[in-house]
Amino acid sequence: MADYSKEEIKRIEEKWREKWIKDQVYKVSNDSPRPKYYALDMFPYPSGAGLHVGHPLGYIASDIVARFKRLKGFNVLHPMGFDAFGLPAEQYAIDHGVHPAKSTQINIQNYKNQLGKIGFCYDWSREVQTCDPKYYKWTQWIFLQIFDSWFNRRSNKAERITMLTWIFENEGNGEHPFPNPKFKLPNGETSFLPAEWKAFTQKQRQEILMQYRLAYLAYTDVNWCEALGTVLANDEVINGVSYRGGFPVVKRQMRQWSLRITEYADRLLKGLEEIDFSDSMKEIQRNWIGKSTGALVNFELKTEKSSVKNLKVFTTRPDTIFGVDFMVVAPEHEIVKEITSKAQKEEVEKYLKYVESRSEIDRMAEVKKITGCFTNAPVLLPIQLRWISFIESLKSISSNPFNKRKIEVWISEYVLAGYGTGAIMAVPCGDERDHKFAKHFNIPITNIIGKHYDGTDANPTKDAILENSDFLNGMVMHKAIEVVVSKLEEMKIGKRQVNYKMRDAGWSRQRYWGEPFPVVFRDDMPYPMNENELPLILPDTDNFKSPGNGKGPLANLKEWINFSPNAERDSNTMPTHAGAAWYFLRYMDPHNDKEFASKKALDYWNQVDVYIGGAEHAVAHLLYSRLWTKVLHDLGYLSFDEPFKKLINQGMITGSSRFVYRIRETNKFVSFGLKDQYETDSLHVNVNIVNDLELDTEAFKKWKPDFANAEFILEDGKYICGSANEKISKSYFNVVNPDDIIDKYGADTLRLYEMFLGPLEQSKPWSTSGIDGVYKFLRRYWNLFHDNQGNLNISDAEPTKEELKALHKVIKKVEYDVENFSFNTSVSEFMICANELSSLKCNKRAILEPLTIVLASYAPHITEELWEKLGNNNLIFNASYPTFNESYLKENDFEYPISINGKVRAKMNFALDMPVSDMEKIVMASEAVQKWTEGKAPKKVIIVPGRIVNIVL
């Protein structure tokens, strides 16, 4: 005898979790005759706070897919691990004196306990932790492969450095220019011959090779946070302070490791056409890569000292060249100090100080605040330089007023040094930011687009007829683009160019808790460690603070850094992105100590079939994973060059916060409906002491000492809280621990309810108001198998047509929904099916057994229990998904509405295959029709099979 009570739920779920672990039910083999399916979650960072109810959403979805695919005959890889390196654990160590290794392991165990309670079918034998030396040995190894590679633009792929060295020895670098066009050899040149290469010193050769390596060292502008003692990525800086801790961040030039991801820009763009990502996700990545085509234009610049320099500008709109009213240079541009006049020097330096505190994201996102500073350096339009023969065969520059026009040079934070050339030509009539800048600083605006510019707003049109544009007058703008570019090239004052907004990926972090770089410095140049020396173990220490000189905490370990005469190690460590860039490959062969994964395993599991995780990883993680996969493919290690076939970004579950209203300067709290009668302050209250909106006032008094003597003004005897949907956060007291939901309702209810909340990819608020409905469904489903006394009661009788119809509707619907990741509508279908079968009082094995298999992916605990009760010796996890039979959904008859002169007067049942002539005879002879026609002969009888009978009198 058993009721689906809280106690029974706990017994069932603990029983099956123990059996799954004991029997290693979810262990997956790499040798299987079944077709493979790889379902992967973005592995979590194990924070000290543990899981809240928002975290399992994607995990439950992938688990349903994994279980379903198993039922459909696939060998399913569904692993889990932990992105265990990172700044939070290190900061916690600094604040609390707990070593990151210890706190991380405690947090991981807590996560595993919580995940285990939800009943996921993870193969824990394949678990990876990025902080495990057995794992990061291969992270270091892959880094060395990238370091030992360069991107051959001719073959469009990565090749070994040995091939590049051979080219230099035999051909020089004429066919393979430096990726960084600003780099120059000691003699000021940018190319060299084979003889020159052979004459270079060892260090010079290494410096040259460094300019080509896919993993390289260079001095770059970084976001430096002194308080955290590390470089931060752009997305870790908000309004000039660190996202974590709110510490000041400034720009600093530091020698950093970078990955030359820019070389893969085109392949990363092309790859988006071959993978199943959402349109919005693809657009985010395209925008981040930021490919644009245009022209590189030389502007002549005259400084206070009368020296002439060329200021190169990249523009996608060369057709607007006559609308240039001023130039804007990035504050960090190397030319700023040279062109700033004495009169403007103090003002410029003050502005540069301000810009240091701003991240690139802040600078690009700011649309309301206009900032800038005048340098007092004039610049001449490029047409002034040499474009003499083009404009009406001009004899000289000075003879034409247009060619003598001077324009001002400004600096402003909205121009970034790393994009294009770090300088722009500003066309206020056609660009909104330029327009606002011109209006703010009272710079005159040239109208080159006539009626398309109203003087109030810029217009970026390409369809206007050009005016005030000299030789371009009368041309449509988009047609003028090619004319200008061709002439720039003809006159050798510009050229066609493709630019990318994406920058090379900074790969150094000045922190302790990360992978050490597997290199040794000799004569200030890095050399790779021998592979048999890997892993380079992160040394133990209790000093996690940076020495304050731009080096990481490892610099405090002098003996470790200076481990050998004339050799030293890097004090920096890799970013968390390193371990996360390839973990999906290690899952395929996690215990291989000879290679990161065997070719057999890599070829078998191949790409991840579905990857589920948050949209917050749209840029960095996904791009780095795609980059590492492409490099490993180019070097012959992988047979595929995109890691994920399909990506799904689950929506965020927001917290449903609750508020109490304290009457100002009292300890009295007034209920929501009465608060407008008083002056109140709203306070967040712990959602776990609120039932829907009703506050447990006694629990509230015990919650905090300040509220022990609280008084309440109630409405209808209850204290009703206010509510709002917000991010789930401890500071909002709206964190709901999934353990608490499981304790009250069970894991199967949690799984179904999270899917029932709405479409997977949409954000939705967490509320327990609907969870009782899901719990009642499971009880109703349970009761189909039991009599009123709770005893198993199963019939072997043949099912009826109605019962088979209810079953096959849910078989079809769930299969379609899982294949299309529409899990919420499956839960609705389960509820409908349970209601229909309850109404039919169905307890037949032929119906309930296949229904249990269909539900098993969603609710594994209850279905395993009932599967066993039905007498099955094998696990339902190893069953086969039932076959859908369309014939059970076909109707044999139909209840026709009988309409007389447009009004339904009766209803009659007919077989769907009955001849229309027979139907007409029966209808006209029926008592109901005879009553309404009063014996009159109809003008016509219209019969639409399967829809309606219409009699027209």
mmCIF file of C-alpha atoms in Angstrom, residues 682-855:
data_model
loop_
_atom_site.group_PDB
_atom_site.id
_atom_site.type_symbol
_atom_site.label_atom_id
_atom_site.label_comp_id
_atom_site.label_asym_id
_atom_site.label_seq_id
_atom_site.Cartn_x
_atom_site.Cartn_y
_atom_site.Cartn_z
ATOM 1 C CA SER A 682 9.963 49.127 1.133
ATOM 2 C CA LEU A 683 12.317 46.375 2.290
ATOM 3 C CA HIS A 684 13.183 43.089 0.611
ATOM 4 C CA VAL A 685 12.035 40.113 2.648
ATOM 5 C CA ASN A 686 13.150 36.491 2.469
ATOM 6 C CA VAL A 687 10.880 34.757 -0.042
ATOM 7 C CA ASN A 688 11.169 31.534 1.923
ATOM 8 C CA ILE A 689 9.008 32.963 4.725
ATOM 9 C CA VAL A 690 6.308 34.104 2.306
ATOM 10 C CA ASN A 691 3.568 31.804 1.030
ATOM 11 C CA ASP A 692 2.774 33.220 -2.401
ATOM 12 C CA LEU A 693 2.179 36.805 -1.169
ATOM 13 C CA GLU A 694 1.222 36.131 2.446
ATOM 14 C CA LEU A 695 3.968 36.816 4.990
ATOM 15 C CA ASP A 696 4.559 34.408 7.854
ATOM 16 C CA THR A 697 4.735 37.157 10.472
ATOM 17 C CA GLU A 698 6.135 34.912 13.208
ATOM 18 C CA ALA A 699 8.910 33.687 10.938
ATOM 19 C CA PHE A 700 9.573 37.314 9.987
ATOM 20 C CA LYS A 701 10.117 38.233 13.639
ATOM 21 C CA LYS A 702 12.664 35.433 13.961
ATOM 22 C CA TRP A 703 14.383 36.270 10.669
ATOM 23 C CA LYS A 704 16.446 39.205 11.952
ATOM 24 C CA PRO A 705 16.991 40.643 15.435
ATOM 25 C CA ASP A 706 15.813 44.062 14.239
ATOM 26 C CA PHE A 707 12.370 42.629 13.524
ATOM 27 C CA ALA A 708 11.875 40.683 16.773
ATOM 28 C CA ASN A 709 9.404 43.266 18.076
ATOM 29 C CA ALA A 710 7.802 44.101 14.755
ATOM 30 C CA GLU A 711 4.132 45.076 14.670
ATOM 31 C CA PHE A 712 1.830 44.546 11.716
ATOM 32 C CA ILE A 713 -1.137 46.342 10.222
ATOM 33 C CA LEU A 714 -3.021 43.569 8.418
ATOM 34 C CA GLU A 715 -5.709 43.425 5.747
ATOM 35 C CA ASP A 716 -8.378 40.768 6.235
ATOM 36 C CA GLY A 717 -6.206 39.238 8.954
ATOM 37 C CA LYS A 718 -3.222 38.721 6.627
ATOM 38 C CA TYR A 719 -0.022 40.571 5.834
ATOM 39 C CA ILE A 720 0.206 40.770 2.040
ATOM 40 C CA CYS A 721 3.636 41.495 0.548
ATOM 41 C CA GLY A 722 4.472 43.477 -2.546
ATOM 42 C CA SER A 723 6.283 41.710 -5.384
ATOM 43 C CA ALA A 724 8.628 42.358 -8.307
ATOM 44 C CA ASN A 725 10.579 40.251 -10.778
ATOM 45 C CA GLU A 726 14.313 40.787 -10.335
ATOM 46 C CA LYS A 727 17.583 38.988 -10.829
ATOM 47 C CA ILE A 728 17.999 36.142 -8.355
ATOM 48 C CA SER A 729 20.397 37.497 -5.756
ATOM 49 C CA LYS A 730 21.260 36.966 -2.113
ATOM 50 C CA SER A 731 20.999 40.715 -1.570
ATOM 51 C CA TYR A 732 17.351 40.612 -2.706
ATOM 52 C CA PHE A 733 16.585 37.630 -0.432
ATOM 53 C CA ASN A 734 14.848 35.965 -3.395
ATOM 54 C CA VAL A 735 17.144 32.959 -3.705
ATOM 55 C CA VAL A 736 15.231 29.718 -3.678
ATOM 56 C CA ASN A 737 17.363 26.643 -3.090
ATOM 57 C CA PRO A 738 16.269 23.702 -5.258
ATOM 58 C CA ASP A 739 16.953 21.446 -2.247
ATOM 59 C CA ASP A 740 14.030 23.117 -0.460
ATOM 60 C CA ILE A 741 11.676 22.475 -3.383
ATOM 61 C CA ILE A 742 12.830 18.858 -3.578
ATOM 62 C CA ASP A 743 12.286 18.382 0.174
ATOM 63 C CA LYS A 744 8.723 19.629 -0.172
ATOM 64 C CA TYR A 745 7.630 18.261 -3.552
ATOM 65 C CA GLY A 746 10.318 15.922 -4.883
ATOM 66 C CA ALA A 747 12.826 16.186 -7.719
ATOM 67 C CA ASP A 748 10.392 15.015 -10.398
ATOM 68 C CA THR A 749 8.028 17.850 -9.543
ATOM 69 C CA LEU A 750 10.917 20.339 -9.711
ATOM 70 C CA ARG A 751 12.016 18.988 -13.103
ATOM 71 C CA LEU A 752 8.536 19.132 -14.592
ATOM 72 C CA TYR A 753 7.743 22.518 -13.076
ATOM 73 C CA GLU A 754 10.884 24.207 -14.405
ATOM 74 C CA MET A 755 9.990 22.944 -17.881
ATOM 75 C CA PHE A 756 6.342 23.973 -17.414
ATOM 76 C CA LEU A 757 7.243 27.605 -16.626
ATOM 77 C CA GLY A 758 7.506 28.500 -20.309
ATOM 78 C CA PRO A 759 9.580 28.067 -23.481
ATOM 79 C CA LEU A 760 13.162 27.124 -22.672
ATOM 80 C CA GLU A 761 14.751 30.076 -24.444
ATOM 81 C CA GLN A 762 12.530 32.705 -22.831
ATOM 82 C CA SER A 763 13.200 34.371 -19.492
ATOM 83 C CA LYS A 764 10.505 33.905 -16.897
ATOM 84 C CA PRO A 765 9.950 34.660 -13.221
ATOM 85 C CA TRP A 766 10.148 31.986 -10.558
ATOM 86 C CA SER A 767 6.949 31.513 -8.636
ATOM 87 C CA THR A 768 5.773 28.519 -6.647
ATOM 88 C CA SER A 769 2.117 29.427 -7.221
ATOM 89 C CA GLY A 770 1.823 26.833 -10.012
ATOM 90 C CA ILE A 771 3.950 24.079 -8.570
ATOM 91 C CA ASP A 772 1.021 22.435 -6.773
ATOM 92 C CA GLY A 773 -0.582 21.783 -10.164
ATOM 93 C CA VAL A 774 2.457 19.834 -11.334
ATOM 94 C CA TYR A 775 2.621 17.908 -8.055
ATOM 95 C CA LYS A 776 -1.097 17.023 -8.385
ATOM 96 C CA PHE A 777 -0.480 15.766 -11.918
ATOM 97 C CA LEU A 778 2.145 13.323 -10.655
ATOM 98 C CA ARG A 779 -0.254 12.150 -7.949
ATOM 99 C CA ARG A 780 -2.979 11.657 -10.567
ATOM 100 C CA TYR A 781 -0.536 9.744 -12.742
ATOM 101 C CA TRP A 782 0.501 7.611 -9.727
ATOM 102 C CA ASN A 783 -3.150 6.887 -8.926
ATOM 103 C CA LEU A 784 -3.699 5.418 -12.397
ATOM 104 C CA PHE A 785 -1.615 2.463 -11.179
ATOM 105 C CA HIS A 786 -3.250 2.104 -7.728
ATOM 106 C CA ASP A 787 -6.681 1.588 -6.207
ATOM 107 C CA ASN A 788 -8.187 3.776 -3.521
ATOM 108 C CA GLN A 789 -6.283 1.885 -0.830
ATOM 109 C CA GLY A 790 -2.963 2.552 -2.547
ATOM 110 C CA ASN A 791 -2.512 -1.028 -3.796
ATOM 111 C CA LEU A 792 -1.145 -1.723 -7.249
ATOM 112 C CA ASN A 793 -4.090 -2.366 -9.569
ATOM 113 C CA ILE A 794 -3.141 -3.138 -13.169
ATOM 114 C CA SER A 795 -5.366 -4.731 -15.788
ATOM 115 C CA ASP A 796 -4.173 -6.803 -18.749
ATOM 116 C CA ALA A 797 -7.380 -6.142 -20.674
ATOM 117 C CA GLU A 798 -7.282 -4.822 -24.229
ATOM 118 C CA PRO A 799 -7.313 -1.003 -24.382
ATOM 119 C CA THR A 800 -10.229 0.882 -25.869
ATOM 120 C CA LYS A 801 -10.051 3.156 -28.855
ATOM 121 C CA GLU A 802 -10.283 6.238 -26.612
ATOM 122 C CA GLU A 803 -7.423 5.007 -24.399
ATOM 123 C CA LEU A 804 -5.186 4.290 -27.370
ATOM 124 C CA LYS A 805 -5.968 7.703 -28.788
ATOM 125 C CA ALA A 806 -4.956 9.434 -25.519
ATOM 126 C CA LEU A 807 -1.708 7.425 -25.402
ATOM 127 C CA HIS A 808 -0.643 8.004 -28.987
ATOM 128 C CA LYS A 809 -1.405 11.701 -28.820
ATOM 129 C CA VAL A 810 1.151 12.029 -26.025
ATOM 130 C CA ILE A 811 3.669 9.722 -27.771
ATOM 131 C CA LYS A 812 3.541 11.940 -30.858
ATOM 132 C CA LYS A 813 3.511 15.231 -29.006
ATOM 133 C CA VAL A 814 6.428 14.467 -26.666
ATOM 134 C CA GLU A 815 8.630 13.113 -29.447
ATOM 135 C CA TYR A 816 8.008 16.241 -31.504
ATOM 136 C CA ASP A 817 8.528 18.553 -28.527
ATOM 137 C CA VAL A 818 11.804 17.009 -27.368
ATOM 138 C CA GLU A 819 13.225 17.055 -30.887
ATOM 139 C CA ASN A 820 12.281 20.746 -31.060
ATOM 140 C CA PHE A 821 13.195 21.607 -27.445
ATOM 141 C CA SER A 822 9.610 22.691 -26.638
ATOM 142 C CA PHE A 823 9.432 21.048 -23.245
ATOM 143 C CA ASN A 824 6.709 23.195 -21.665
ATOM 144 C CA THR A 825 4.015 21.982 -24.078
ATOM 145 C CA SER A 826 4.968 18.351 -23.354
ATOM 146 C CA VAL A 827 4.182 18.879 -19.675
ATOM 147 C CA SER A 828 0.765 20.245 -20.657
ATOM 148 C CA GLU A 829 0.185 17.188 -22.842
ATOM 149 C CA PHE A 830 1.086 14.855 -19.961
ATOM 150 C CA MET A 831 -1.519 16.602 -17.801
ATOM 151 C CA ILE A 832 -4.180 16.313 -20.509
ATOM 152 C CA CYS A 833 -3.392 12.631 -21.000
ATOM 153 C CA ALA A 834 -3.566 11.884 -17.240
ATOM 154 C CA ASN A 835 -6.934 13.655 -17.025
ATOM 155 C CA GLU A 836 -8.321 11.730 -19.999
ATOM 156 C CA LEU A 837 -7.131 8.374 -18.684
ATOM 157 C CA SER A 838 -8.484 9.178 -15.207
ATOM 158 C CA SER A 839 -11.878 9.972 -16.723
ATOM 159 C CA LEU A 840 -11.749 6.680 -18.620
ATOM 160 C CA LYS A 841 -10.711 4.907 -15.384
ATOM 161 C CA CYS A 842 -7.879 3.354 -17.355
ATOM 162 C CA ASN A 843 -5.494 1.048 -15.466
ATOM 163 C CA LYS A 844 -4.438 -1.104 -18.406
ATOM 164 C CA ARG A 845 -0.849 -2.249 -18.789
ATOM 165 C CA ALA A 846 -0.965 -1.768 -22.564
ATOM 166 C CA ILE A 847 -1.530 1.963 -21.974
ATOM 167 C CA LEU A 848 0.307 2.728 -18.737
ATOM 168 C CA GLU A 849 3.544 0.915 -19.583
ATOM 169 C CA PRO A 850 4.318 2.883 -22.789
ATOM 170 C CA LEU A 851 3.054 6.071 -21.115
ATOM 171 C CA THR A 852 5.585 5.531 -18.340
ATOM 172 C CA ILE A 853 8.399 5.272 -20.901
ATOM 173 C CA VAL A 854 7.264 8.528 -22.524
ATOM 174 C CA LEU A 855 7.276 10.317 -19.147
#
